[in-house]
PDB file of C-alpha atoms in Angstrom:
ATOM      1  CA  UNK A  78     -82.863 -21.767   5.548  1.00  0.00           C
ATOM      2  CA  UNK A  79     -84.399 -18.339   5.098  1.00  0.00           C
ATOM      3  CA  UNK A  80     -82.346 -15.597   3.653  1.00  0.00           C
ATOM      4  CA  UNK A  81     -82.621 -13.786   6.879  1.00  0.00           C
ATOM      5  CA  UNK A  82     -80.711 -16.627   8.377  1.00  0.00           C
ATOM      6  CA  UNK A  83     -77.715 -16.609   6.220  1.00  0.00           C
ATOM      7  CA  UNK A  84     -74.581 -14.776   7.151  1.00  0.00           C
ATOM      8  CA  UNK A  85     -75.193 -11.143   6.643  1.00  0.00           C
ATOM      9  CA  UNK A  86     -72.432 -10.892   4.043  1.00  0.00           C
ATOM     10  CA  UNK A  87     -74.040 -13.511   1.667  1.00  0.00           C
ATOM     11  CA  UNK A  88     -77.680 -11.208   2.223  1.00  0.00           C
ATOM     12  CA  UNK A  89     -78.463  -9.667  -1.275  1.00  0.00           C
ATOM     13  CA  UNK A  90     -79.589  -6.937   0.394  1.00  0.00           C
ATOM     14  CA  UNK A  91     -77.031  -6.236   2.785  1.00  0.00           C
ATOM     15  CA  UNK A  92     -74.515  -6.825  -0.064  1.00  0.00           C
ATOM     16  CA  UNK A  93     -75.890  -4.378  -2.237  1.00  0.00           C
ATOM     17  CA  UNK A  94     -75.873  -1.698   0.533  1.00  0.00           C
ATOM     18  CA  UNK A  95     -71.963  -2.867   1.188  1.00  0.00           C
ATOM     19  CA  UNK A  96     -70.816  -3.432  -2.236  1.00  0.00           C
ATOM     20  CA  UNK A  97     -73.178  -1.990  -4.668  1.00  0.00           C
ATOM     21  CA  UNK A  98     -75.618  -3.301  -6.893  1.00  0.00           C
ATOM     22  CA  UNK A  99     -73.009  -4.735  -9.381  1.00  0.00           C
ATOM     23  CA  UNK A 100     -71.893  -7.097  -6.875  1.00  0.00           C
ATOM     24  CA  UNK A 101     -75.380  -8.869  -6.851  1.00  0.00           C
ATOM     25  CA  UNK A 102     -76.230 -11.843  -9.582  1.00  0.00           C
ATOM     26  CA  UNK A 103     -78.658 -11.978 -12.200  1.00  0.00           C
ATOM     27  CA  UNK A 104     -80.565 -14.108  -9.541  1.00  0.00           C
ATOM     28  CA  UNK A 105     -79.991 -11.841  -6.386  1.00  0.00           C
ATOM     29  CA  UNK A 106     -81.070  -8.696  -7.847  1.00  0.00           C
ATOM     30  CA  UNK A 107     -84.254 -10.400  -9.116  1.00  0.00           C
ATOM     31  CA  UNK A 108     -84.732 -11.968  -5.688  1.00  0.00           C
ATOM     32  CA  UNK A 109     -85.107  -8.413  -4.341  1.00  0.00           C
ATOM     33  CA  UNK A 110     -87.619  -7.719  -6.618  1.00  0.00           C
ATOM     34  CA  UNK A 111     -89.515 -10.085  -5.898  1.00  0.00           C
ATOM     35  CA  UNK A 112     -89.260  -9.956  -2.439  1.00  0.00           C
ATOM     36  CA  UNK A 113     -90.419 -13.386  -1.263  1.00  0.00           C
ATOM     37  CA  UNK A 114     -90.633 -16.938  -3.270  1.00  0.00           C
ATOM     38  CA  UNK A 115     -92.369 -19.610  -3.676  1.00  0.00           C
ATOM     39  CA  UNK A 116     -93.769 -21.678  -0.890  1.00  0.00           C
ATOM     40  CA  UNK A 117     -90.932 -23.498   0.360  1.00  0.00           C
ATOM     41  CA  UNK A 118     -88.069 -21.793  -1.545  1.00  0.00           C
ATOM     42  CA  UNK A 119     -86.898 -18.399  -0.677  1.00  0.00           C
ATOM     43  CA  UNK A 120     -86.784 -15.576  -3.113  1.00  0.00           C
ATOM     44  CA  UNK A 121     -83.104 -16.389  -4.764  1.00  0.00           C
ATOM     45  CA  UNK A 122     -84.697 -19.663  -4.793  1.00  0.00           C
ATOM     46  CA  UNK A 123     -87.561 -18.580  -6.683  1.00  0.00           C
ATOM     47  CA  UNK A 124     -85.211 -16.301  -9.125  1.00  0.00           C
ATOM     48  CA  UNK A 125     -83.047 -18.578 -10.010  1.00  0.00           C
ATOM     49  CA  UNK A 126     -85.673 -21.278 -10.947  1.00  0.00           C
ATOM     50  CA  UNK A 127     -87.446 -18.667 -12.793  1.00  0.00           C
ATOM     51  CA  UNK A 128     -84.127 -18.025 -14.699  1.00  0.00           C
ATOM     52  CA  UNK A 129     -83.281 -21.533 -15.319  1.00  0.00           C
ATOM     53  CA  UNK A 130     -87.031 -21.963 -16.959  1.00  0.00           C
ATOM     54  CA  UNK A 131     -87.499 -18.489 -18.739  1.00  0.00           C
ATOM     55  CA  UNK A 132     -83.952 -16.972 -18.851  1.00  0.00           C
ATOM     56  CA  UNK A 133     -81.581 -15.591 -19.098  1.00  0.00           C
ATOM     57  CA  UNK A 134     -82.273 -12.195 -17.530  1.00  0.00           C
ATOM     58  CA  UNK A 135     -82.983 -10.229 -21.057  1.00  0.00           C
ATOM     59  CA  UNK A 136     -85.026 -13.147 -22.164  1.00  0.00           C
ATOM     60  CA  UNK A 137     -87.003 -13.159 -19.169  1.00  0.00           C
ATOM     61  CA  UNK A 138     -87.658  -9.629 -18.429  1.00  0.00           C
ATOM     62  CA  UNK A 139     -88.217  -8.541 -22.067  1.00  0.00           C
ATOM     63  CA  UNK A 140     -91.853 -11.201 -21.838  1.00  0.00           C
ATOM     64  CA  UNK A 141     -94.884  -9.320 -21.695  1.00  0.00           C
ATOM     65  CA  UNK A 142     -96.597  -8.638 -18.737  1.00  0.00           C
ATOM     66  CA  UNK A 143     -99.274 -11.443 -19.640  1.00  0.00           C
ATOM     67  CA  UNK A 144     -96.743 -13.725 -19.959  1.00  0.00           C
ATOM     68  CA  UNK A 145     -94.953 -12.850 -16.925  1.00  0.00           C
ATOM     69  CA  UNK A 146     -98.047 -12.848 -14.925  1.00  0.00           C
ATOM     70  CA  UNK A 147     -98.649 -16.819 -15.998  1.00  0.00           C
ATOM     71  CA  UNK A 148     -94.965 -17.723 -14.578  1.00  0.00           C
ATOM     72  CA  UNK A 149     -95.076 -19.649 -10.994  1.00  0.00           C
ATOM     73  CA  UNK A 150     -93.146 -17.321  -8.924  1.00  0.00           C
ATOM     74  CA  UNK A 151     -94.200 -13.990 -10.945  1.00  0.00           C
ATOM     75  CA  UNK A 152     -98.032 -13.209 -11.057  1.00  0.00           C
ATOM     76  CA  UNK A 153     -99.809  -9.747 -11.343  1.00  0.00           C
ATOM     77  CA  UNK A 154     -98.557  -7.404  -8.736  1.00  0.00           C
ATOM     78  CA  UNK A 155     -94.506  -8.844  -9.664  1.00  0.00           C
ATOM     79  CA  UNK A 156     -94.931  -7.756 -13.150  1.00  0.00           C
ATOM     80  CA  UNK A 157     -96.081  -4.728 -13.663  1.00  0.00           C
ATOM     81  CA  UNK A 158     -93.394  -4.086 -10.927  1.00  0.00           C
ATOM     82  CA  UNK A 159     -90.837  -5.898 -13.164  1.00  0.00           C
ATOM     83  CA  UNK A 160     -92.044  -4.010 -16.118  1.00  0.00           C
ATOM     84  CA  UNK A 161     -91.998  -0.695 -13.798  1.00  0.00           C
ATOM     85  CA  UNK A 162     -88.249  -1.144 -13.145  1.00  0.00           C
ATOM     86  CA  UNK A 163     -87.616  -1.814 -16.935  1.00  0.00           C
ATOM     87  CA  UNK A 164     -89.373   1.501 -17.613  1.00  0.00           C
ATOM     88  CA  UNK A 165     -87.480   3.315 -15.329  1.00  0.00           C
ATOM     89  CA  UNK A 166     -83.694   2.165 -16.165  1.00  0.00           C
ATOM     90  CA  UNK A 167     -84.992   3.308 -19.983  1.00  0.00           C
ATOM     91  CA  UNK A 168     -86.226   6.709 -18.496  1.00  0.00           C
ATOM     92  CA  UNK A 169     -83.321   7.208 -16.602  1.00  0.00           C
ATOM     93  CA  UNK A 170     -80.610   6.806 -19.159  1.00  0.00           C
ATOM     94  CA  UNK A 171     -82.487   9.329 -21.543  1.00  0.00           C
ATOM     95  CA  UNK A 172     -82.138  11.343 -18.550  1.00  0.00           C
ATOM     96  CA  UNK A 173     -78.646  11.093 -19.101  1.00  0.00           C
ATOM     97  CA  UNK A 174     -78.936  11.976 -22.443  1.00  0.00           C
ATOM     98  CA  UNK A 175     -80.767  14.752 -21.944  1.00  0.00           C
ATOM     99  CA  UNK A 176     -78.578  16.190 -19.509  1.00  0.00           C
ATOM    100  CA  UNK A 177     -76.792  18.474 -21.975  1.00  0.00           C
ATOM    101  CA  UNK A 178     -73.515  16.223 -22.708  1.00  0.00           C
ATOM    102  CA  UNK A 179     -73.446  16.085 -26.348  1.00  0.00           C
ATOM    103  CA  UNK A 180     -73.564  12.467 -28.309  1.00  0.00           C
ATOM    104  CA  UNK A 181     -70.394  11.562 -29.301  1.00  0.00           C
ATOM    105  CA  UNK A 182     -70.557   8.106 -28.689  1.00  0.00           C
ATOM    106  CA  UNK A 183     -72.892   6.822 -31.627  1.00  0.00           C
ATOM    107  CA  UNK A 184     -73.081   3.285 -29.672  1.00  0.00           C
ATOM    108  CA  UNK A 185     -74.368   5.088 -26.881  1.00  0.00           C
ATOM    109  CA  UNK A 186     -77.567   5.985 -29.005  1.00  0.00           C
ATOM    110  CA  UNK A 187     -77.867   2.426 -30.616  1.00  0.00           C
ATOM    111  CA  UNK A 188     -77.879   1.075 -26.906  1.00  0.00           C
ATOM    112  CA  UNK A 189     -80.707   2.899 -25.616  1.00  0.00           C
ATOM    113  CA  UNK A 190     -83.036   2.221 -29.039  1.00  0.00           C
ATOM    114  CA  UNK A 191     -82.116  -1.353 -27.911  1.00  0.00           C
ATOM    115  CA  UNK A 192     -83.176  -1.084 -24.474  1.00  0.00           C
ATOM    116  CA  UNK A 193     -86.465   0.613 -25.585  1.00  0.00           C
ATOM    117  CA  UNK A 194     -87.505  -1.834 -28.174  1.00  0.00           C
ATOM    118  CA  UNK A 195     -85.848  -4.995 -28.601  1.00  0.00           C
ATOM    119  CA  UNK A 196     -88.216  -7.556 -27.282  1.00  0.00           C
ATOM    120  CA  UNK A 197     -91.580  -5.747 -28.589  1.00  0.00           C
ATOM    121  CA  UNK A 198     -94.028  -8.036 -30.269  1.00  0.00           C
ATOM    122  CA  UNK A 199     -94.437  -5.848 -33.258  1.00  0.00           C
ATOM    123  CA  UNK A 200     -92.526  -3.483 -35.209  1.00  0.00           C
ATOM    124  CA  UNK A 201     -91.978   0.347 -34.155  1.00  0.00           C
ATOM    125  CA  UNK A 202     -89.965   2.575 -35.376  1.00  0.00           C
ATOM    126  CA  UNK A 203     -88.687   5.376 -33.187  1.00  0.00           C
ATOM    127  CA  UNK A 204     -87.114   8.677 -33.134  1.00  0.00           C
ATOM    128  CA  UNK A 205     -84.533  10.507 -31.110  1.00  0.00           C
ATOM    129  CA  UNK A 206     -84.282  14.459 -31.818  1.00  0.00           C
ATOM    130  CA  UNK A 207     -80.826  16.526 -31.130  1.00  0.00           C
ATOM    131  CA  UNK A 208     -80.046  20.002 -31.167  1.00  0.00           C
ATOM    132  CA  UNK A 209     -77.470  21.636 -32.782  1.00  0.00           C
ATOM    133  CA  UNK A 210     -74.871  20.501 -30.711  1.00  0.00           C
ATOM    134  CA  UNK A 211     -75.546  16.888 -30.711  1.00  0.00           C
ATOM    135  CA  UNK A 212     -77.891  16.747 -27.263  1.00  0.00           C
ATOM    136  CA  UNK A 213     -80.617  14.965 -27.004  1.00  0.00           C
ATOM    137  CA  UNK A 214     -84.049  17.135 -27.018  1.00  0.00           C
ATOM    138  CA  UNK A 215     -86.420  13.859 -26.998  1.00  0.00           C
ATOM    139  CA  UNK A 216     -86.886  10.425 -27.848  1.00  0.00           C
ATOM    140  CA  UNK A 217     -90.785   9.632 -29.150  1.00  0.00           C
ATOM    141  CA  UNK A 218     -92.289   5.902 -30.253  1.00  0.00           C
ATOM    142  CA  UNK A 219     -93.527   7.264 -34.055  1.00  0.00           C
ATOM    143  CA  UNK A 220     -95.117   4.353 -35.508  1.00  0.00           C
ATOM    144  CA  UNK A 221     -95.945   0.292 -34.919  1.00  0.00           C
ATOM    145  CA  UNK A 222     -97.038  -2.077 -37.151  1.00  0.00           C
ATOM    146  CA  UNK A 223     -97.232  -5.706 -37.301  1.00  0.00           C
ATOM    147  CA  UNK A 224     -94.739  -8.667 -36.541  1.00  0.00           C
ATOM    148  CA  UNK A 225     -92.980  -8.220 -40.226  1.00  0.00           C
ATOM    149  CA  UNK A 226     -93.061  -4.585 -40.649  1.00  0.00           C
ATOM    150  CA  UNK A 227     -94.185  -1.015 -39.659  1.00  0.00           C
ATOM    151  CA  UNK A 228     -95.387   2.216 -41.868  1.00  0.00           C
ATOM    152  CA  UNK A 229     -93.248   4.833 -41.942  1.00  0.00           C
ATOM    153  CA  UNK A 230     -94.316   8.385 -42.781  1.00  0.00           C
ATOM    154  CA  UNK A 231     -91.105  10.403 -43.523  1.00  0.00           C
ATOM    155  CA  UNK A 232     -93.124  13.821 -43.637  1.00  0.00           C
ATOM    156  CA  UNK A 233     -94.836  13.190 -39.470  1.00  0.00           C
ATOM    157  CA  UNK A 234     -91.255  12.476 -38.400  1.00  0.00           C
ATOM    158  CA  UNK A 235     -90.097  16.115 -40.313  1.00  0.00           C
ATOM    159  CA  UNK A 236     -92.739  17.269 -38.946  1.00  0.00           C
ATOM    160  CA  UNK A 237     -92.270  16.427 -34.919  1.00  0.00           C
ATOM    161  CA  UNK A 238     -88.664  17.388 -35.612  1.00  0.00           C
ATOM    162  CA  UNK A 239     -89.268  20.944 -37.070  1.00  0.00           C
ATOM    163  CA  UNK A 240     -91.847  21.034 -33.511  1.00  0.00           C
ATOM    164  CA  UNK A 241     -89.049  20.192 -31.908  1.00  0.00           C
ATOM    165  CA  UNK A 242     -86.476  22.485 -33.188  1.00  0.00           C
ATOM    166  CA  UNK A 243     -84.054  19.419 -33.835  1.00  0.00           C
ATOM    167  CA  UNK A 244     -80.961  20.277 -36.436  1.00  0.00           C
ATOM    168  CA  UNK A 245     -80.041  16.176 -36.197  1.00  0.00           C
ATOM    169  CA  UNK A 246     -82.213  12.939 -36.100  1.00  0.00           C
ATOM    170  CA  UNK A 247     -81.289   8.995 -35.029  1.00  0.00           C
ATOM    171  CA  UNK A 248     -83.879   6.960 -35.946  1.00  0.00           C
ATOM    172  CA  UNK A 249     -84.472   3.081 -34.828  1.00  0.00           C
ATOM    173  CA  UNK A 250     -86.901   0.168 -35.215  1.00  0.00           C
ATOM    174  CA  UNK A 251     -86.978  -3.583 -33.947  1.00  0.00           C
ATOM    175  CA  UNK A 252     -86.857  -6.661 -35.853  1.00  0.00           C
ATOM    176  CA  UNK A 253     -88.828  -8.829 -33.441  1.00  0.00           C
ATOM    177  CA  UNK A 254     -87.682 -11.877 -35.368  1.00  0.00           C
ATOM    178  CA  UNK A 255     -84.483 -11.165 -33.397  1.00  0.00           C
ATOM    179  CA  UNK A 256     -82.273 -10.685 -37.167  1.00  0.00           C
ATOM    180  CA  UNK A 257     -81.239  -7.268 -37.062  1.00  0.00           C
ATOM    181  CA  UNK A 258     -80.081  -7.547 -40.792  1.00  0.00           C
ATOM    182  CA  UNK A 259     -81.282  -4.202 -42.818  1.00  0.00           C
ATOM    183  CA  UNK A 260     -83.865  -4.931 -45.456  1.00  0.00           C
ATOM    184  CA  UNK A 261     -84.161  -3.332 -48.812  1.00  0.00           C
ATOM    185  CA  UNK A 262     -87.234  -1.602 -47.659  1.00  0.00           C
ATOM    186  CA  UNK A 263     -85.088  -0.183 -44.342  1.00  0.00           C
ATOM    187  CA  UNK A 264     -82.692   1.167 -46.920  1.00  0.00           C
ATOM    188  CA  UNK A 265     -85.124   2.686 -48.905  1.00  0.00           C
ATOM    189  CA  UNK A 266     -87.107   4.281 -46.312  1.00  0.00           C
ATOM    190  CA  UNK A 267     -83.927   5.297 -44.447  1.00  0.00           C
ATOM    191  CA  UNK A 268     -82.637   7.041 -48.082  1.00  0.00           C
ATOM    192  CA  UNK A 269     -86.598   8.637 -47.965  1.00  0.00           C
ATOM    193  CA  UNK A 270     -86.274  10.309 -44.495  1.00  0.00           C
ATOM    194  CA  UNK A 271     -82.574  11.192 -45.176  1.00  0.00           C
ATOM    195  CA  UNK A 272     -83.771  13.034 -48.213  1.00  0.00           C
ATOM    196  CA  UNK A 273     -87.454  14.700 -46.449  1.00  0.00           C
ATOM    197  CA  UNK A 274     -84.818  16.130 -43.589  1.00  0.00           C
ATOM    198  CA  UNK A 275     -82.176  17.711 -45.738  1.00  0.00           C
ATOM    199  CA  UNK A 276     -84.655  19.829 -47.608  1.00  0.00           C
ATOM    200  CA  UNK A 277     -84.931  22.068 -44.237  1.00  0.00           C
ATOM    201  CA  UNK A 278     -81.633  21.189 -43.163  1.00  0.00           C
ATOM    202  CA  UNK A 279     -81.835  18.495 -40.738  1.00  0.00           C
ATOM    203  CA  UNK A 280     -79.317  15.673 -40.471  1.00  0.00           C
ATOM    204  CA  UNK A 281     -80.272  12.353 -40.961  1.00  0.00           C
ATOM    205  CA  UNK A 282     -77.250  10.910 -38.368  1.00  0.00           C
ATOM    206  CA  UNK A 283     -78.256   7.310 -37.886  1.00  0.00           C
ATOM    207  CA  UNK A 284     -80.784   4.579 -38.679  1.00  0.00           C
ATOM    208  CA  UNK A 285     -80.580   2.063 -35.894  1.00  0.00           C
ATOM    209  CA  UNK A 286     -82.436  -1.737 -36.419  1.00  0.00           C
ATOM    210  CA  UNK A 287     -82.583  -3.619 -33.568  1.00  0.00           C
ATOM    211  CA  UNK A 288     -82.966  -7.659 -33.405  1.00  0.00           C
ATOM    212  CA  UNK A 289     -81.330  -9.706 -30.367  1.00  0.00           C
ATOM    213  CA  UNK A 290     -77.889  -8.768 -30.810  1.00  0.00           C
ATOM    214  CA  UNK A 291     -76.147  -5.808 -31.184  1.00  0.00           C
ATOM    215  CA  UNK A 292     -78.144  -3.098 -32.934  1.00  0.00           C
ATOM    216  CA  UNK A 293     -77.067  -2.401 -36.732  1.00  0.00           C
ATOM    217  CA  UNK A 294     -76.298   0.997 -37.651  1.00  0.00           C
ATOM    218  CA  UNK A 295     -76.664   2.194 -41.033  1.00  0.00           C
ATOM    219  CA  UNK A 296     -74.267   4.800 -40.687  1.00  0.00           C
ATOM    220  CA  UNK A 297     -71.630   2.768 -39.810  1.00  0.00           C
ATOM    221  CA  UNK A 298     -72.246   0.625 -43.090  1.00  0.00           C
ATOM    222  CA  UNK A 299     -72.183   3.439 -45.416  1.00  0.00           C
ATOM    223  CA  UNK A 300     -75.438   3.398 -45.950  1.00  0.00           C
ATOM    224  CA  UNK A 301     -76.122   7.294 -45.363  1.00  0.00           C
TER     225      UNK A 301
END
């Protein structure tokens, strides 16, 4: 049975427009994304067999578009659309950052370095830049590196932040081994920037290291 034959309340479309988006699965909001399935199988079908194989959803949607492209069900056109919707949750919730509401909710910063760069194949280490009052002025991708690590120049992150006119700084990079344990060298550099931002008076607030659980702040160890 096609899903335009099932009983409108069951419709992932028509119970998005009813209930909201929450109220869809994993497998029904993919299903709209995708828009059809495979031959045979209609498009929560398709999702959920493409969950079952590749999931779950993080798992799945954090691949890279070649590797999404080789996935039965998937293919060119579904993911750089995939990827597209990715991009835009991450651009919209710096929107909400940047809205003018200060940061108050450290976790809230940790979250969105997650959303930005667990899953990358390589190291990179990012910045977010506050003003005076805690609100976000801009969030940049500063350096990548390899699968084990990433260079980090404390004096081009002073310098983009002294561009920027930030008085605060969060930092963040991905383990993409998935262990979001600190090293000795994220200490050290951490201690380095901490140091290279207090000479003009900029706060060091955060150093966030992201791997495939929740992020690990530095602050919240102690360790600044």
């Amino acid at each position: 049975m096609r899903i335009h034959e099932w009983p409108s309340a069951e419709r992932p479309r028509e119970k998005l427009l009813a209930h909201g988006a929450g109220s869809l699965s994993d497998a029904e909001l993919l299903a709209l994304i995708l828009g059809s399935g495979l031959r045979g199988h209609d498009a929560v079908g398709t999702a959920r067999q493409l969950l079952a194989e590749h999931g779950p959803l993080r798992e799945l949607l954090e691949q890279s578009p070649a590797k999404l492209m080789r996935m039965r069900g998937i293919g060119t056109a579904r993911a750089c659309t995939l990827k597209s919707a990715l991009e835009l949750a991450a651009r919209c919730q710096l929107a909400e950052l940047e809205r003018g509401t200060a940061l108050t909710d450290p976790e809230a910063a940790g979250r969105y370095f997650a959303q930005r760069l667990r899953g990358l194949p390589h190291e990179v280490f990012a910045a977010m830049f506050l003003n005076n009052r805690h609100r976000v002025i801009g969030f940049e991708e500063m350096f990548q590196g390899t699968l084990s690590g990433a260079e980090v120049h404390p004096r081009e992150v002073l310098r983009r932040a002294l561009q920027r006119n930030a008085a605060a700084v969060i930092v963040g990079h991905n383990h993409p081994s998935g262990n979001a344990e600190p090293s000795r060298e994220d200490r050290e550099v951490t201690q380095r920037l901490k140091q290279a931002l207090a000479l003009v008076e900029i706060r060091l607030l955060d150093h966030f290291v992201v791997g495939d659980g929740k992020p690990v702040s530095m602050a919240a160890r102690g360790w600044l």
